[in-house]
Phi, psi and omega in degrees: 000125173297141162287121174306318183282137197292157171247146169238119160319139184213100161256153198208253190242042182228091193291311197309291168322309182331285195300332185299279161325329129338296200311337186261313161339291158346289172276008152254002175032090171282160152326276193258113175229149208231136170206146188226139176209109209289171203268166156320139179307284215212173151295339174249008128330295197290327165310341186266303198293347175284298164350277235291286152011292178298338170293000175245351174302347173203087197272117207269017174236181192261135253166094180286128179259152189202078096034108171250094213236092183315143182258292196301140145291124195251351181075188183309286180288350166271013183259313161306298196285334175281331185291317165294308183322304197306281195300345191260358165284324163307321219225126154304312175224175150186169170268156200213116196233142140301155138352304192250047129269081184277125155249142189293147182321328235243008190260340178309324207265299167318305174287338161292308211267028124283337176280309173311329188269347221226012198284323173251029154279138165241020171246340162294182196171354185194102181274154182229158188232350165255167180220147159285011194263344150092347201068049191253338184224160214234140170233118172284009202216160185298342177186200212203175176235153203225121163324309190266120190257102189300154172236022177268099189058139198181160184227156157202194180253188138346277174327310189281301184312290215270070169211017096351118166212113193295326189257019163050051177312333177227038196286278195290320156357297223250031146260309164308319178260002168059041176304346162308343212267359211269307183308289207227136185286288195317121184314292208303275165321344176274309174278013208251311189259010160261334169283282194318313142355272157327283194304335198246001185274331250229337153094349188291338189213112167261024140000119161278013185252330168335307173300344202264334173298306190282356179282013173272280175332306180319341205234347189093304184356174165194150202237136179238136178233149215285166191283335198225169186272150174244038177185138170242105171317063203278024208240003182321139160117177204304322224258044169260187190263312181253346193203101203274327195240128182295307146338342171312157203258359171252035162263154241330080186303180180232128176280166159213183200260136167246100177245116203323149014269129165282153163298065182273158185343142171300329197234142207229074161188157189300139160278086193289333179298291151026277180266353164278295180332280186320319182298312194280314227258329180283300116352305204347298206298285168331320173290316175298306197299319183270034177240327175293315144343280180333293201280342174263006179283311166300335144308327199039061183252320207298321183309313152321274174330304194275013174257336184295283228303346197268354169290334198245018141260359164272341162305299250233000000 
């Protein structure tokens, strides 16, 4: 049986990781599938990104295909963000896989029959296919509403993509009125994600997915992530962009099967236990260093420190 729901492929220079993640592509034989791919670095760039390209040249099942393939390098968020724009002018809904987001066969079937049910909601706004939680928390139901939209393999609609606003228009608004707090209980998680924020309207962190979390939050929005994870991160090591150490404890994760009929939450509200977890387990390091921040600022400790260290990195 074919996926009925359109797909978008988002590749770049890693043919190997490509095919392991093509290869479960394959076997759900979408209808409709879109692949995009930002251009070469350099010339010995451009070997790997022809690699990774050819691997879509002779696609055996019937298929409308469709190609986005850039001559220029654009980096990451403008490559992303222009490559999702491209599929939702076409597509009313869809699912949207990385390079290195091997999904277990059964996540294809989940974003499909959750993208149908959830389609004239407007507080959903998002499926995430991965989950952080470690088995740390028992979820009775097939999957939970979530603040936090993970983006290692997801589906959303239209509608939800084009409310992406990259120059953060409401930004001093959702600050003023501490519309964070609607999201994350924890003080300490609240300035963690405004600090994030910040930082990414501001170019210190360029990540194309910030902008698109908070235009959820910003809304009010929920994001639903499945009770066990359905998508393994295979893309850890030097030649990633964001997630550099192979060693991570989130790296090649381990999936499990998820199958219809699904089960929903009892409750039509964020599962706040949930996204602290997820927050504590996913996040940690960043939360910690930035609560170890917080209390020496409340100290007016911090500004010290940060006068020794940028003194002993210019000594050293």
């Amino acid at each position: 049986m074919s996926l009925k729901t359109p797909l978008l492929f988002l590749v770049y220079n890693r043919p190997e990781i490509t095919k392991k993640v093509f290869s479960r592509i394959k076997k759900s034989k979408p209808e409709k599938l879109y692949i995009a791919a930002d251009g070469p670095k350099s010339n010995e760039d451009k070997l790997n990104t022809d690699r990774t390209r050819d691997i879509f040249n002779n696609i055996d099942w019937n298929c409308n295909l469709k190609k986005l393939y850039n001559n220029e390098n654009l980096g990451c968020r403008k490559s992303v963000k222009n490559s999702i724009d491209w599929f939702f002018q076409n597509e009313e809904r869809g699912i949207i896989l990385e390079d290195d987001c091997l999904p277990n066969a059964t996540a294809f079937i989940f974003f499909e029959k959750l993208l149908k049910k959830y389609s004239n909601s407007k507080k959903i706004m998002h499926i995430s296919g991965v989950n952080y939680l470690n088995g740390s928390l028992k979820i009775d139901s097939s999957y939970y509403y979530s603040a936090i939209a993970n983006i290692n393999g997801w589906a959303t609609w239209r509608e939800s993509w084009n409310r992406y606003d990259d120059i953060y228009r409401d930004l001093p608004t959702f600050e003023k009125k501490n519309m964070i707090k609607n999201s994350f209980s924890d003080k300490i998680t609240q300035k963690f994600w405004i600090e994030v924020y910040r930082r990414n309207y501001h170019n210190e962190d360029t990540s194309w997915s910030w902008p698109y979390l908070f235009s959820i939050m910003n809304r009010g929005g929920m994001a639903i992530s499945p009770a066990v994870n359905l998508i393994s991160n295979i893309g850890y090591g030097a030649n990633s962009v964001h997630t550099k150490n192979p060693r991570d404890r989130f790296a090649n994760m381990s999936t499990l099967a998820i199958k219809p009929p699904f089960i929903s939450p009892k409750k039509f509200e964020l599962n706040k236990r949930a996204d602290s977890l997820t927050n504590r387990n996913f996040y940690r390091i960043t939360l910690l260093n930035y609560g170890v921040k917080l209390i020496l600022k409340k100290l007016k400790l911090f500004y010290f420190f940060k006068k020794i260290k940028k003194s002993f990195i210019v000594k050293n």
